[in-house]
Short mmCIF file of C-alpha atoms and ligand atoms in Angstrom, two decimals:
data_model
loop_
_atom_site.label_atom_id
_atom_site.label_comp_id
_atom_site.label_asym_id
_atom_site.label_seq_id
_atom_site.Cartn_x
_atom_site.Cartn_y
_atom_site.Cartn_z
CA MET A 687 -18.28 40.44 47.38
CA HIS A 688 -14.26 38.51 48.42
CA LEU A 689 -12.31 38.01 45.36
CA LEU A 690 -9.65 35.55 46.25
CA LEU A 691 -5.87 36.96 45.27
CA TRP A 692 -3.75 33.99 43.28
CA SER A 693 -1.42 33.71 46.95
CA GLU A 694 -5.10 32.86 48.82
CA MET A 695 -5.91 30.64 46.03
CA ALA A 696 -2.64 28.39 46.21
CA GLU A 697 -2.86 29.14 50.32
CA CYS A 698 -6.20 27.52 50.06
CA THR A 699 -5.07 24.70 47.68
CA VAL A 700 -2.46 23.61 48.82
CA ALA A 701 -1.42 24.27 52.11
CA PRO A 702 -3.91 21.17 52.57
CA VAL A 703 -1.88 18.48 50.09
CA ALA A 704 1.11 19.96 52.18
CA MET A 705 -0.04 18.53 55.08
CA GLU A 706 -1.61 15.45 53.54
CA ASP A 707 2.32 14.65 52.29
CA SER A 708 3.87 15.99 55.39
CA ASP A 709 1.68 13.34 57.21
CA ARG A 710 2.14 10.78 55.07
CA GLU A 711 6.35 11.64 55.14
CA ALA A 712 6.07 11.14 59.10
CA ASP A 713 3.76 8.01 58.84
CA SER A 714 6.13 6.56 56.11
CA ALA A 715 8.90 7.68 58.40
CA SER A 716 7.42 5.85 61.90
CA ASP A 717 6.84 2.61 59.61
CA GLU A 718 9.94 2.42 58.90
CA GLN A 719 11.03 2.59 62.72
CA ASP A 720 8.69 0.48 63.40
CA SER A 721 9.38 -2.65 60.78
CA VAL A 722 13.17 -2.09 60.01
CA PRO A 723 13.79 -5.48 58.58
CA ALA A 724 16.96 -7.64 60.33
CA SER A 725 18.69 -7.73 57.03
CA PRO A 726 20.17 -5.15 55.22
CA GLU A 727 18.26 -6.37 51.70
CA PRO A 728 16.62 -3.89 49.41
CA ARG A 729 12.72 -3.42 49.65
CA ALA A 730 11.24 -4.43 46.89
CA ASN A 731 9.86 -0.35 45.63
CA GLU A 732 13.79 0.96 46.27
CA VAL A 733 14.95 -1.90 43.81
CA GLU A 734 12.02 -0.59 41.50
CA LYS A 735 13.16 2.63 41.91
CA ASP A 736 16.20 1.40 41.08
CA GLN A 737 15.63 0.01 37.51
CA ASP A 738 13.52 3.21 36.77
CA LYS A 739 16.81 5.24 37.24
CA GLU A 740 18.20 2.90 34.80
CA TYR A 741 15.22 3.12 32.50
CA VAL A 742 15.61 5.81 29.77
CA GLY A 743 11.75 5.38 28.51
CA PHE A 744 12.93 5.39 25.09
CA ALA A 745 10.92 1.44 25.40
CA THR A 746 8.17 3.35 25.07
CA LEU A 747 8.35 4.96 21.62
CA PRO A 748 6.08 1.58 19.87
CA ASN A 749 3.59 2.67 21.87
CA GLN A 750 3.84 6.40 20.73
CA VAL A 751 3.85 5.39 17.00
CA HIS A 752 0.86 3.27 17.63
CA ARG A 753 -0.90 5.86 19.37
CA LYS A 754 0.15 8.72 16.87
CA SER A 755 -0.85 6.58 13.73
CA VAL A 756 -3.75 5.31 15.26
CA LYS A 757 -5.48 8.86 15.53
CA LYS A 758 -4.05 10.07 11.64
CA GLY A 759 -5.59 6.62 10.76
CA PHE A 760 -4.62 4.27 8.15
CA ASP A 761 -5.25 5.08 3.89
CA PHE A 762 -5.10 1.90 0.83
CA THR A 763 -5.25 2.20 -2.43
CA LEU A 764 -6.29 -0.67 -3.92
CA MET A 765 -6.41 -1.33 -7.68
CA VAL A 766 -8.65 -3.94 -9.47
CA ALA A 767 -8.13 -5.15 -13.22
CA GLY A 768 -8.96 -8.02 -15.75
CA GLU A 769 -11.75 -8.62 -18.11
CA SER A 770 -14.94 -7.32 -17.57
CA GLY A 771 -17.13 -10.40 -15.87
CA LEU A 772 -14.67 -11.99 -13.77
CA GLY A 773 -16.14 -10.83 -10.65
CA LYS A 774 -14.00 -8.23 -9.31
CA SER A 775 -17.19 -5.98 -8.13
CA THR A 776 -18.18 -8.74 -5.94
CA LEU A 777 -14.81 -9.99 -4.54
CA VAL A 778 -14.54 -6.00 -4.02
CA ASN A 779 -17.37 -5.96 -2.39
CA SER A 780 -17.02 -9.41 -0.54
CA LEU A 781 -13.38 -8.60 0.88
CA PHE A 782 -14.55 -5.50 2.71
CA LEU A 783 -18.38 -6.40 3.29
CA THR A 784 -19.15 -2.68 1.34
CA ASP A 785 -21.26 -2.09 -1.72
CA LEU A 786 -18.85 0.09 -3.18
CA TYR A 787 -20.56 -0.31 -7.33
CA LYS A 788 -23.89 1.35 -6.35
CA ASP A 789 -24.18 3.66 -9.62
CA ARG A 790 -22.35 1.46 -11.99
CA LYS A 791 -23.27 1.44 -15.13
CA LEU A 792 -23.23 -1.89 -17.27
CA LEU A 793 -22.58 -1.63 -21.37
CA ASN A 794 -23.85 -3.06 -23.82
CA ALA A 795 -21.98 -5.13 -26.45
CA GLU A 796 -22.84 -2.75 -28.96
CA GLU A 797 -21.24 0.20 -26.39
CA ARG A 798 -18.11 -2.40 -25.85
CA ILE A 799 -17.16 -2.51 -29.06
CA THR A 800 -15.29 0.96 -29.13
CA GLN A 801 -15.01 0.99 -25.62
CA THR A 802 -11.62 2.77 -23.66
CA VAL A 803 -10.21 1.95 -21.07
CA GLU A 804 -11.93 4.26 -18.28
CA ILE A 805 -9.87 4.58 -14.32
CA THR A 806 -12.98 4.95 -11.73
CA LYS A 807 -12.21 5.64 -8.01
CA HIS A 808 -14.19 4.66 -4.99
CA THR A 809 -13.15 6.06 -2.09
CA VAL A 810 -15.15 4.53 1.25
CA ASP A 811 -13.77 5.01 5.34
CA ILE A 812 -14.34 2.02 7.27
CA GLU A 813 -13.87 2.08 11.43
CA GLU A 814 -12.50 -1.12 13.20
CA LYS A 815 -11.85 -1.35 17.07
CA GLY A 816 -10.78 2.54 17.38
CA VAL A 817 -8.88 1.97 13.36
CA LYS A 818 -10.29 4.40 10.62
CA LEU A 819 -8.88 2.88 7.34
CA LYS A 820 -9.82 5.36 3.99
CA LEU A 821 -10.09 2.79 1.60
CA THR A 822 -9.89 3.93 -1.97
CA ILE A 823 -10.45 0.71 -4.74
CA VAL A 824 -9.46 1.95 -8.33
CA ASP A 825 -11.34 -0.29 -11.38
CA THR A 826 -10.83 0.02 -14.91
CA PRO A 827 -14.00 -0.82 -16.82
CA GLY A 828 -13.26 -2.14 -20.05
CA PHE A 829 -10.16 -3.12 -19.69
CA GLY A 830 -9.81 -6.15 -22.69
CA ASP A 831 -13.53 -5.28 -23.65
CA ALA A 832 -13.22 -3.91 -27.04
CA VAL A 833 -12.47 -6.15 -30.10
CA ASN A 834 -9.13 -4.64 -30.69
CA ASN A 835 -7.71 -4.59 -27.31
CA THR A 836 -3.66 -3.35 -28.07
CA GLU A 837 -2.11 -1.16 -25.32
CA CYS A 838 -5.23 -1.57 -23.23
CA TRP A 839 -3.31 -2.11 -20.48
CA LYS A 840 -1.68 1.93 -21.46
CA SER A 841 -4.43 4.08 -19.55
CA VAL A 842 -3.95 1.99 -16.65
CA ALA A 843 0.17 2.72 -16.38
CA ASP A 844 -0.94 6.46 -17.47
CA TYR A 845 -3.24 6.74 -14.31
CA ILE A 846 -0.29 4.66 -11.69
CA ASP A 847 2.32 7.14 -13.12
CA GLN A 848 -0.07 10.38 -12.87
CA GLN A 849 -0.30 9.30 -8.90
CA PHE A 850 3.04 8.95 -8.97
CA GLU A 851 3.71 12.48 -10.57
CA GLN A 852 1.07 14.01 -8.46
CA TYR A 853 2.64 12.81 -4.97
CA PHE A 854 6.38 14.27 -6.35
CA ARG A 855 4.92 17.73 -6.94
CA ASP A 856 3.41 17.55 -4.10
CA GLU A 857 6.30 16.44 -1.68
CA SER A 858 8.36 18.83 -3.76
CA GLY A 859 6.34 21.80 -2.89
CA LEU A 860 6.47 24.42 -0.74
CA ASN A 861 3.59 22.76 1.63
CA ARG A 862 4.56 19.68 2.43
CA LYS A 863 1.67 19.03 5.21
CA ASN A 864 -1.49 16.60 4.75
CA ILE A 865 -0.09 15.36 1.24
CA GLN A 866 -3.01 12.96 -0.56
CA ASP A 867 -1.46 10.47 -1.22
CA ASN A 868 -3.17 8.48 -4.04
CA ARG A 869 -0.36 6.05 -5.15
CA VAL A 870 -1.83 2.91 -5.71
CA HIS A 871 -0.11 0.17 -3.42
CA CYS A 872 -1.73 -2.99 -4.75
CA CYS A 873 -3.59 -4.83 -8.11
CA LEU A 874 -5.11 -7.70 -8.02
CA TYR A 875 -5.23 -8.95 -11.61
CA PHE A 876 -8.21 -11.22 -12.58
CA ILE A 877 -7.22 -14.37 -14.44
CA SER A 878 -9.97 -15.98 -15.91
CA PRO A 879 -10.90 -19.87 -15.21
CA PHE A 880 -11.54 -20.10 -18.41
CA GLY A 881 -8.36 -20.30 -20.26
CA HIS A 882 -5.76 -22.53 -20.60
CA GLY A 883 -3.13 -20.65 -17.72
CA LEU A 884 -2.08 -16.78 -19.10
CA ARG A 885 -3.59 -14.88 -22.07
CA PRO A 886 -1.46 -12.50 -24.46
CA LEU A 887 -2.93 -9.81 -22.76
CA ASP A 888 -2.49 -10.62 -19.29
CA VAL A 889 0.95 -11.26 -20.54
CA GLU A 890 1.03 -8.10 -21.49
CA PHE A 891 -0.31 -6.34 -18.87
CA MET A 892 1.21 -7.45 -16.21
CA LYS A 893 4.72 -7.03 -18.17
CA ALA A 894 3.74 -3.17 -19.27
CA LEU A 895 2.89 -2.59 -14.94
CA HIS A 896 5.12 -4.91 -12.30
CA GLU A 897 7.85 -2.36 -12.33
CA LYS A 898 4.86 0.36 -11.59
CA VAL A 899 2.73 -1.56 -9.31
CA ASN A 900 2.70 -4.81 -6.59
CA ILE A 901 1.04 -7.49 -8.57
CA VAL A 902 -1.46 -9.99 -7.30
CA PRO A 903 -2.68 -12.44 -10.30
CA VAL A 904 -5.87 -13.86 -9.08
CA LEU A 905 -7.87 -16.76 -10.81
CA ALA A 906 -11.55 -15.38 -10.72
CA LYS A 907 -14.39 -17.58 -10.48
CA ALA A 908 -12.78 -20.98 -9.08
CA ASP A 909 -16.34 -22.33 -8.04
CA THR A 910 -16.17 -23.28 -11.88
CA LEU A 911 -13.36 -25.22 -11.65
CA THR A 912 -12.98 -28.85 -9.95
CA PRO A 913 -10.41 -29.00 -7.20
CA THR A 914 -7.66 -30.54 -9.59
CA GLU A 915 -8.34 -28.19 -12.45
CA VAL A 916 -8.11 -24.99 -9.87
CA LYS A 917 -4.39 -27.14 -8.49
CA ARG A 918 -3.13 -27.78 -12.51
CA LYS A 919 -4.08 -24.36 -13.08
CA LYS A 920 -2.27 -22.60 -10.35
CA ILE A 921 0.89 -24.70 -11.46
CA LYS A 922 0.44 -23.68 -14.89
CA ILE A 923 0.34 -20.35 -14.40
CA ARG A 924 3.14 -20.12 -12.12
CA GLU A 925 5.23 -21.25 -14.26
CA GLU A 926 4.37 -19.00 -17.32
CA ILE A 927 4.78 -16.08 -14.68
CA GLU A 928 8.01 -17.55 -14.94
CA GLN A 929 8.83 -17.83 -18.02
CA TYR A 930 7.54 -14.29 -19.18
CA GLY A 931 10.01 -12.93 -16.36
CA ILE A 932 6.87 -11.78 -14.83
CA LYS A 933 7.82 -9.30 -11.89
CA ILE A 934 4.57 -9.95 -9.43
CA TYR A 935 4.29 -9.22 -5.74
CA GLN A 936 7.00 -10.99 -3.82
CA PHE A 937 6.25 -11.85 -0.23
CA PRO A 938 9.34 -11.15 2.06
CA ASP A 939 10.81 -13.98 3.82
CA CYS A 940 10.09 -15.43 7.17
CA ASP A 941 12.99 -14.39 9.49
CA SER A 942 15.06 -16.90 10.93
CA ASP A 943 14.19 -16.59 14.53
CA GLU A 944 10.22 -16.72 13.58
CA ASP A 945 8.70 -19.50 15.11
CA GLU A 946 7.96 -23.06 12.88
CA ASP A 947 3.91 -22.39 12.67
CA PHE A 948 4.43 -18.62 11.02
CA LYS A 949 6.83 -20.69 8.83
CA GLN A 950 4.20 -23.06 7.51
CA GLN A 951 1.82 -20.72 7.35
CA ASP A 952 4.48 -18.26 4.74
CA GLN A 953 4.64 -20.84 3.00
CA GLU A 954 1.30 -21.92 2.35
CA LEU A 955 0.55 -19.11 1.33
CA LYS A 956 3.50 -18.70 -1.41
CA ASP A 957 2.70 -21.76 -2.41
CA CYS A 958 -1.35 -19.95 -3.07
CA ILE A 959 0.06 -18.15 -5.63
CA PRO A 960 -2.55 -17.56 -8.07
CA PHE A 961 -5.14 -16.81 -5.16
CA ALA A 962 -8.21 -19.09 -5.85
CA VAL A 963 -10.96 -17.07 -5.06
CA ILE A 964 -15.08 -17.06 -5.37
CA GLY A 965 -17.45 -13.75 -4.27
CA SER A 966 -20.51 -13.42 -3.44
CA ASN A 967 -22.97 -10.40 -2.28
CA THR A 968 -25.77 -13.14 -0.73
CA VAL A 969 -25.78 -14.42 2.57
CA VAL A 970 -27.16 -17.91 1.84
CA GLU A 971 -27.51 -21.06 4.99
CA ALA A 972 -25.13 -24.03 5.11
CA LYS A 973 -25.10 -26.18 8.18
CA GLY A 974 -27.61 -24.42 10.11
CA LYS A 975 -25.35 -21.52 9.84
CA ARG A 976 -25.65 -18.27 7.68
CA VAL A 977 -22.66 -17.28 5.42
CA ARG A 978 -21.43 -15.68 2.60
CA GLY A 979 -22.14 -17.60 -0.46
CA ARG A 980 -23.58 -19.01 -4.05
CA LEU A 981 -26.62 -21.50 -4.35
CA TYR A 982 -26.20 -24.22 -6.65
CA PRO A 983 -29.06 -26.77 -7.43
CA TRP A 984 -26.09 -28.99 -5.96
CA GLY A 985 -24.53 -27.46 -3.39
CA ILE A 986 -23.57 -24.65 -1.32
CA VAL A 987 -19.92 -22.59 -1.72
CA GLU A 988 -18.61 -21.26 1.01
CA VAL A 989 -16.91 -17.69 0.45
CA GLU A 990 -15.11 -18.33 3.74
CA ASN A 991 -14.03 -21.57 3.44
CA PRO A 992 -10.89 -22.41 3.07
CA ALA A 993 -11.95 -26.14 1.37
CA HIS A 994 -13.60 -24.05 -1.16
CA CYS A 995 -11.44 -21.16 -1.75
CA ASP A 996 -8.09 -18.80 -1.21
CA PHE A 997 -10.64 -16.41 -0.01
CA VAL A 998 -9.89 -15.58 3.12
CA LYS A 999 -5.69 -16.28 2.91
CA LEU A 1000 -6.13 -13.50 0.33
CA ARG A 1001 -7.64 -11.17 2.83
CA ASN A 1002 -5.79 -11.94 5.27
CA MET A 1003 -2.83 -11.16 3.69
CA LEU A 1004 -4.06 -7.62 2.30
CA VAL A 1005 -5.71 -6.91 5.23
CA ARG A 1006 -3.78 -8.34 8.59
CA THR A 1007 -0.39 -9.12 7.57
CA HIS A 1008 0.76 -7.62 4.26
CA MET A 1009 -0.87 -4.28 4.07
CA GLN A 1010 1.87 -2.44 5.68
CA ASP A 1011 4.98 -4.18 3.19
CA LEU A 1012 3.01 -3.70 -0.07
CA LYS A 1013 2.98 0.24 1.28
CA ASP A 1014 6.37 0.04 2.11
CA VAL A 1015 7.77 -1.72 -1.82
CA THR A 1016 5.28 0.84 -3.70
CA ARG A 1017 6.96 3.90 -1.52
CA GLU A 1018 10.67 2.02 -1.43
CA THR A 1019 10.70 0.49 -4.36
CA HIS A 1020 8.07 1.59 -7.81
CA TYR A 1021 7.50 5.56 -6.28
CA GLU A 1022 11.41 5.32 -5.85
CA ASN A 1023 12.27 4.14 -9.62
CA TYR A 1024 9.86 7.09 -10.98
CA ARG A 1025 11.12 9.35 -8.59
CA ALA A 1026 15.28 8.60 -9.94
CA HIS A 1027 13.51 8.16 -13.82
CA CYS A 1028 12.21 11.61 -13.40
CA ILE A 1029 15.54 13.13 -12.08
CA GLN A 1030 17.63 12.00 -14.41
CA SER A 1031 15.32 13.38 -17.35
CA MET A 1032 14.92 16.63 -15.64
CA THR A 1033 18.03 17.08 -15.39
CA ARG A 1034 19.29 16.54 -18.55
CA MET A 1035 16.42 18.58 -20.07
CA VAL A 1036 17.71 21.39 -18.68
CA VAL A 1037 21.23 20.72 -19.47
CA LYS A 1038 20.21 20.50 -22.99
CA GLU A 1039 18.13 23.71 -22.74
CA ARG A 1040 20.81 25.47 -20.68
CA ASN A 1041 23.70 24.57 -23.93
CA ARG A 1042 20.81 25.73 -26.23
CA LYS A 1043 21.39 29.34 -25.09
CA TYR A 1044 25.41 29.41 -24.55
CA ALA A 1045 25.64 28.38 -28.14
CA LEU A 1046 23.38 30.81 -29.45
CA LEU A 1047 24.78 33.69 -27.51
CA ILE A 1048 28.76 32.72 -28.21
CA PRO A 1049 30.72 31.35 -30.91
CA PRO A 1050 30.99 27.44 -31.73
CA ALA A 1051 34.45 26.48 -29.75
CA GLU A 1052 33.51 28.11 -27.03
CA ALA A 1053 30.39 27.05 -27.09
CA ALA A 1054 31.37 22.98 -26.79
CA LEU A 1055 33.95 23.86 -23.66
CA ALA A 1056 30.81 25.98 -22.48
CA HIS A 1057 28.45 23.11 -23.17
CA PHE A 1058 31.30 20.84 -21.04
CA ILE A 1059 31.68 23.08 -17.68
CA THR A 1060 27.71 22.99 -18.12
CA LEU A 1061 27.54 19.85 -17.92
CA GLU A 1062 29.56 18.67 -15.72
CA SER A 1063 29.02 21.64 -13.40
CA HIS A 1064 24.86 20.84 -13.19
CA ILE A 1065 25.74 17.21 -12.78
CA THR A 1066 27.75 17.74 -9.38
CA SER A 1067 27.38 20.40 -7.99
CA THR A 1068 23.44 21.80 -8.59
CA SER A 1069 20.31 20.50 -7.50
CA VAL A 1070 17.55 19.44 -9.83
CA PHE A 1071 15.65 21.90 -8.19
CA GLY A 1072 17.48 24.73 -8.11
CA LEU A 1073 17.86 24.00 -11.93
CA MET A 1074 14.10 24.00 -12.64
CA SER A 1075 13.71 26.91 -11.21
CA GLN A 1076 16.15 28.91 -13.62
CA THR A 1077 13.50 26.78 -16.84
CA THR A 1078 10.57 27.15 -15.70
CA SER A 1079 7.93 25.50 -18.19
CA LEU A 1080 10.03 21.75 -17.54
CA PRO A 1081 6.86 18.98 -17.70
CA LEU A 1082 6.79 16.46 -15.34
CA HIS A 1083 6.45 13.14 -17.75
CA CYS A 1084 9.22 11.41 -18.16
CA THR A 1085 8.67 9.34 -20.76
CA ASP A 1086 12.08 9.63 -22.32
CA LEU A 1087 14.01 8.02 -19.25
CA PRO A 1088 16.15 5.69 -19.36
CA ALA A 1089 16.46 2.13 -18.08
CA ASN A 1090 18.78 1.46 -15.66
CA CYS A 1091 17.58 2.65 -13.06
CA THR A 1092 15.71 1.00 -11.02
CA ALA A 1093 15.97 0.44 -7.49
CA GLN A 1094 15.75 -3.50 -6.61
CA ARG A 1095 14.04 -4.94 -3.11
P1 GDP B 1145 -16.24 -7.47 -12.98
O1 GDP B 1145 -17.62 -7.16 -14.60
O2 GDP B 1145 -15.15 -8.51 -13.31
O3 GDP B 1145 -16.61 -5.83 -11.65
O4 GDP B 1145 -18.07 -8.90 -12.55
P2 GDP B 1145 -18.72 -8.56 -11.71
O5 GDP B 1145 -18.73 -9.10 -10.16
O6 GDP B 1145 -20.32 -8.03 -11.77
O7 GDP B 1145 -19.65 -10.46 -11.90
C1 GDP B 1145 -20.31 -10.34 -13.36
C2 GDP B 1145 -21.19 -11.50 -13.13
O8 GDP B 1145 -20.70 -13.23 -12.44
C3 GDP B 1145 -22.15 -11.54 -11.87
O9 GDP B 1145 -22.81 -11.94 -12.21
C4 GDP B 1145 -21.94 -12.15 -10.52
O10 GDP B 1145 -22.70 -12.66 -9.83
C5 GDP B 1145 -20.45 -13.33 -11.13
N1 GDP B 1145 -19.73 -14.01 -10.17
C6 GDP B 1145 -18.78 -12.99 -9.53
N2 GDP B 1145 -18.08 -13.57 -8.79
C7 GDP B 1145 -18.63 -15.09 -9.34
C8 GDP B 1145 -17.42 -15.54 -8.58
O11 GDP B 1145 -16.76 -16.31 -7.72
N3 GDP B 1145 -18.07 -17.05 -9.06
C9 GDP B 1145 -19.43 -16.72 -10.47
N4 GDP B 1145 -19.64 -18.50 -10.56
N5 GDP B 1145 -20.01 -16.49 -10.45
C10 GDP B 1145 -18.99 -14.89 -9.65
#
């Protein structure tokens, strides 16, 4: 058997191609001779070649980013909070067309008397047109259910802090690849349609969490109200949000060069707050079409009909227009605040620890001087993590945090 050497293989394969190239060159040269235009104007492909010389190629950067992020996939964590029975699970299922609550166990009245707030997490991988989304829904069963609901927002706040803490640890660790980001990007807060505006528990919850998470208030079960009642309730709730100094998620302002249609849509979205929503897991027939809705003796309420409720506006906002902004605000504002507070409180603890050690070793006058020197040198020249490594068992919980260190949007 004759084995081809690399040089022979190269001859076999490259030679014909080279011949073709030279043929093509000769052809094009003769073409050029045959059809040289009389005018000295450059031909179109020459103009293109000249343009190519000036084209560096960074205009393709958005495509590169797009390709990379599609490959990596996206994640989003949505929290739903509010009294049980307000339609949270029904709405989540309607929003993402999934059944996330298959194994849910509902408690009876007796069990709920002493119930504490639980935090449950459901994750689903959804794919649409090749784009993958890992969606995590964090639910808060038991919130507002007990007889005494004092501070029942606390476990929700602790959960959000724990996710920040985990991320902070991972980000400061040695292996920063593949960090699992469980930070909560948005909290849909369900307001009862039966009260007169906000209840004390609603105010307490939103005030306790507005610095930690993007709160989007929703008016639950809007089909139980007439359009006029919905309008009045929305105005009242917006006034109360303002009055109590609650900072809900703010939609970013439109750029001045956006077209009028876009600006109008944006304004409509802002005027919608709180979104009046209706949820349903059943498909009914309305005007010959099968739609997601609620069938009553007097008619059908369609979940996706903008004349009936703000469900579509809420879904578009969450998924199509503001998902990335919700993630950006979480990272740039809420997480930054947590991180800054943590670093401050850790620095304080380390300095205190150092001073305690010095005080044990040296007499009082020198200790006072050493205190001053260590304080200054630590704050100005040593990194917090350098300090952390010298005092090994520091807890990362930032409970005694100063209030003057908050990142603003
Ligand atoms: P959750 O405890 O907040 O998760 O509430 P569920 O989603 O389990 O809903 C409680 C009850 O309210 C169920 O009987 C639902 O069918 C009903 N429900 C859910 N959404 C709506 C709605 O938009 N309007 C009305 N009228 N009822 C709803």
